[in-house]
Amino acid sequence: MRQAQTLNEAQLRRVLHYCRSRRHPTRDETIVLFSFYAGLRAKEIAALTVGDVYDEAGAVRTQFILDAAQSKGGKTRTVYLNQRLRRALAEYAAGLNLSDPNRALFESQKGGHFSANTMCQLFLDIYKAVGLKDASSHSGRRTYITRLANKGVGVRLLAELAGHSHISTTQRYIDVNAEQLSAAVELL
């Protein structure tokens, strides 16, 4: 099975620009940002609740616990939110009812949580519309892990952030291209 395409910064900008033209622009853009800046799987994004990312006062958390029912493999893990994602979530909060912490963070057309399959389809629709035929709901996750690896974050930390039990799984996510190989030999 082919691995999901990793996106460069220009492709990500194109995706985000397209999201702004959709029926639910803030929701869709925030979903994409969760994938790229927290490395969450589509299933995990679909399962998020308001209380996961906003505290009782409505402030965006810097981190939260993804419980076993929300994640793959039935394991809990801590999700860390960077500044860019926290800013996007602060903007997203303006259109939300934050009074119910159990409410779906991202509501589907029918209301309530997206299913994992519907969330995957949302990603596919967005990527197809911008001409990224090899991108999938896993593209943001692969890009997240690859970018951190390229910035020198060790594979052990990456595995923890990704929620992988084995670093060999994480290593398969890291994309390698000619530009990186060329830069690597210049380190000598």
Coordinates of C-alpha atoms in Angstrom, one line a residue:
M1 CA 0.0 0.0 0.0
R2 CA 1.3 3.4 -0.9
Q3 CA 2.1 5.8 1.8
A4 CA 0.3 9.1 2.1
Q5 CA 2.0 12.1 0.4
T6 CA 3.8 14.5 2.6
L7 CA 3.0 18.2 1.7
N8 CA 5.4 21.1 1.4
E9 CA 4.5 24.5 2.8
A10 CA 3.1 25.8 -0.6
Q11 CA 0.8 22.7 -0.9
L12 CA -0.4 23.2 2.7
R13 CA -1.1 26.9 2.0
R14 CA -3.1 25.9 -1.1
V15 CA -5.1 23.4 1.0
L16 CA -5.8 26.0 3.7
H17 CA -6.8 28.6 1.1
Y18 CA -9.2 26.1 -0.5
C19 CA -10.7 25.3 2.9
R20 CA -11.6 29.0 3.3
S21 CA -13.8 28.7 0.2
R22 CA -15.8 25.8 1.6
R23 CA -19.2 25.7 3.3
H24 CA -17.6 25.4 6.8
P25 CA -14.3 27.3 6.3
T26 CA -13.1 27.7 9.9
R27 CA -14.1 24.1 10.8
D28 CA -12.4 22.6 7.8
E29 CA -9.2 24.7 8.2
T30 CA -8.9 23.8 11.9
I31 CA -9.4 20.1 11.1
V32 CA -6.5 20.3 8.6
L33 CA -4.3 22.2 11.0
F34 CA -4.9 19.5 13.7
S35 CA -3.6 17.0 11.2
F36 CA -0.5 19.0 10.3
Y37 CA 0.4 20.6 13.7
A38 CA -0.6 17.9 16.2
G39 CA -0.2 14.8 14.0
L40 CA -3.6 13.3 14.8
R41 CA -5.2 10.6 12.8
A42 CA -8.6 11.2 11.2
K43 CA -10.3 8.9 13.8
E44 CA -8.7 10.9 16.6
I45 CA -9.7 14.3 15.1
A46 CA -13.3 13.0 14.6
A47 CA -13.5 11.9 18.3
L48 CA -12.3 15.2 19.8
T49 CA -14.7 17.0 22.2
V50 CA -14.9 20.7 23.2
G51 CA -13.6 19.8 26.7
D52 CA -10.5 18.1 25.2
V53 CA -9.1 21.4 23.8
Y54 CA -10.8 24.1 25.8
D55 CA -10.7 24.5 29.6
E56 CA -13.7 25.5 31.8
A57 CA -13.1 29.2 31.1
G58 CA -13.0 28.6 27.3
A59 CA -9.2 29.0 27.0
V60 CA -7.3 26.8 24.6
R61 CA -5.3 24.2 26.4
T62 CA -1.5 23.8 25.7
Q63 CA -1.9 20.0 25.9
F64 CA -4.6 17.4 26.6
I65 CA -5.0 13.7 27.1
L66 CA -6.4 11.6 24.2
D67 CA -8.1 8.8 25.9
A68 CA -8.0 5.1 24.9
A69 CA -11.4 5.2 23.2
Q70 CA -10.3 8.2 21.0
S71 CA -7.0 6.8 19.8
K72 CA -5.7 3.8 17.9
G73 CA -4.6 0.8 19.8
G74 CA -6.6 1.6 22.9
K75 CA -3.7 3.7 24.4
T76 CA -3.9 7.1 26.0
R77 CA -1.5 9.8 25.1
T78 CA -0.8 13.4 25.6
V79 CA -1.3 15.7 22.6
Y80 CA 0.7 18.9 22.7
L81 CA -0.7 22.0 20.8
N82 CA 1.8 24.4 19.3
Q83 CA 1.2 28.2 19.1
R84 CA -0.2 28.2 15.5
L85 CA -2.8 25.5 16.3
R86 CA -3.7 27.2 19.6
R87 CA -4.3 30.5 17.7
A88 CA -6.5 28.7 15.2
L89 CA -8.4 27.0 18.0
A90 CA -8.9 30.4 19.7
E91 CA -10.5 31.7 16.5
Y92 CA -12.5 28.6 16.0
A93 CA -14.0 29.0 19.6
A94 CA -15.8 32.1 18.5
G95 CA -18.3 30.0 16.6
L96 CA -18.7 27.3 19.2
N97 CA -20.9 26.6 22.2
L98 CA -18.3 25.9 24.8
S99 CA -20.8 25.2 27.6
D100 CA -20.9 21.4 27.0
P101 CA -17.4 19.9 27.3
N102 CA -18.7 16.6 25.8
R103 CA -19.9 18.2 22.6
A104 CA -18.1 17.2 19.4
L105 CA -15.3 19.7 18.6
F106 CA -16.0 19.3 14.9
E107 CA -19.6 18.7 14.1
S108 CA -20.6 16.9 10.9
Q109 CA -23.4 18.2 8.6
K110 CA -25.9 16.1 10.5
G111 CA -24.6 17.3 13.9
G112 CA -22.6 15.3 16.4
H113 CA -19.2 13.7 15.8
F114 CA -17.9 12.8 12.4
S115 CA -17.3 9.1 11.9
A116 CA -13.7 8.1 11.2
N117 CA -14.7 7.3 7.6
T118 CA -16.5 10.6 7.1
M119 CA -13.5 12.5 8.4
C120 CA -11.2 10.5 6.0
Q121 CA -13.6 11.4 3.2
L122 CA -13.5 15.1 4.1
F123 CA -9.7 15.1 3.8
L124 CA -9.9 13.2 0.4
D125 CA -12.4 15.7 -0.9
I126 CA -10.2 18.7 0.1
Y127 CA -7.0 17.2 -1.4
K128 CA -8.7 16.1 -4.6
A129 CA -10.1 19.6 -5.1
V130 CA -6.6 21.1 -4.9
G131 CA -5.1 18.4 -7.2
L132 CA -3.2 16.4 -4.6
K133 CA -4.0 12.9 -5.9
D134 CA -1.6 11.0 -3.5
A135 CA -2.7 12.8 -0.4
S136 CA -4.9 11.2 2.2
S137 CA -6.1 11.8 5.8
H138 CA -2.7 10.5 6.9
S139 CA -0.8 13.2 4.9
G140 CA -0.9 15.7 7.7
R141 CA 0.4 13.1 10.2
R142 CA 3.3 12.0 7.9
T143 CA 4.1 15.7 7.2
Y144 CA 4.1 16.5 11.0
I145 CA 6.5 13.6 11.8
T146 CA 8.7 14.3 8.8
R147 CA 9.0 18.0 9.5
L148 CA 9.9 17.4 13.1
A149 CA 12.5 14.8 12.1
N150 CA 14.0 17.2 9.6
K151 CA 14.4 19.8 12.4
G152 CA 16.4 17.3 14.4
V153 CA 13.8 15.9 16.8
G154 CA 14.9 12.4 17.7
V155 CA 12.9 9.3 16.7
R156 CA 12.2 8.4 20.3
L157 CA 10.4 11.7 20.9
L158 CA 8.7 11.5 17.6
A159 CA 7.3 8.0 18.5
E160 CA 6.0 9.4 21.8
L161 CA 4.3 12.4 20.1
A162 CA 2.8 10.1 17.4
G163 CA 1.6 7.5 19.9
H164 CA 3.7 4.7 18.4
S165 CA 4.8 1.8 20.6
H166 CA 7.8 1.1 18.3
I167 CA 10.2 3.5 16.8
S168 CA 10.3 1.4 13.7
T169 CA 6.7 2.4 13.0
T170 CA 7.7 6.1 13.4
Q171 CA 10.7 5.6 11.1
R172 CA 8.4 4.5 8.2
Y173 CA 6.5 7.8 8.5
I174 CA 9.6 9.9 7.8
D175 CA 9.8 11.0 4.2
V176 CA 13.2 11.4 2.5
N177 CA 13.8 13.4 -0.6
A178 CA 16.7 14.4 -2.9
E179 CA 17.0 17.8 -1.3
Q180 CA 17.4 16.3 2.2
L181 CA 20.0 13.8 0.9
S182 CA 22.0 16.5 -0.8
A183 CA 21.9 18.7 2.4
A184 CA 23.0 15.7 4.5
V185 CA 26.2 15.0 2.6
E186 CA 27.1 18.7 3.0
L187 CA 27.3 18.2 6.7
L188 CA 30.6 16.4 6.3

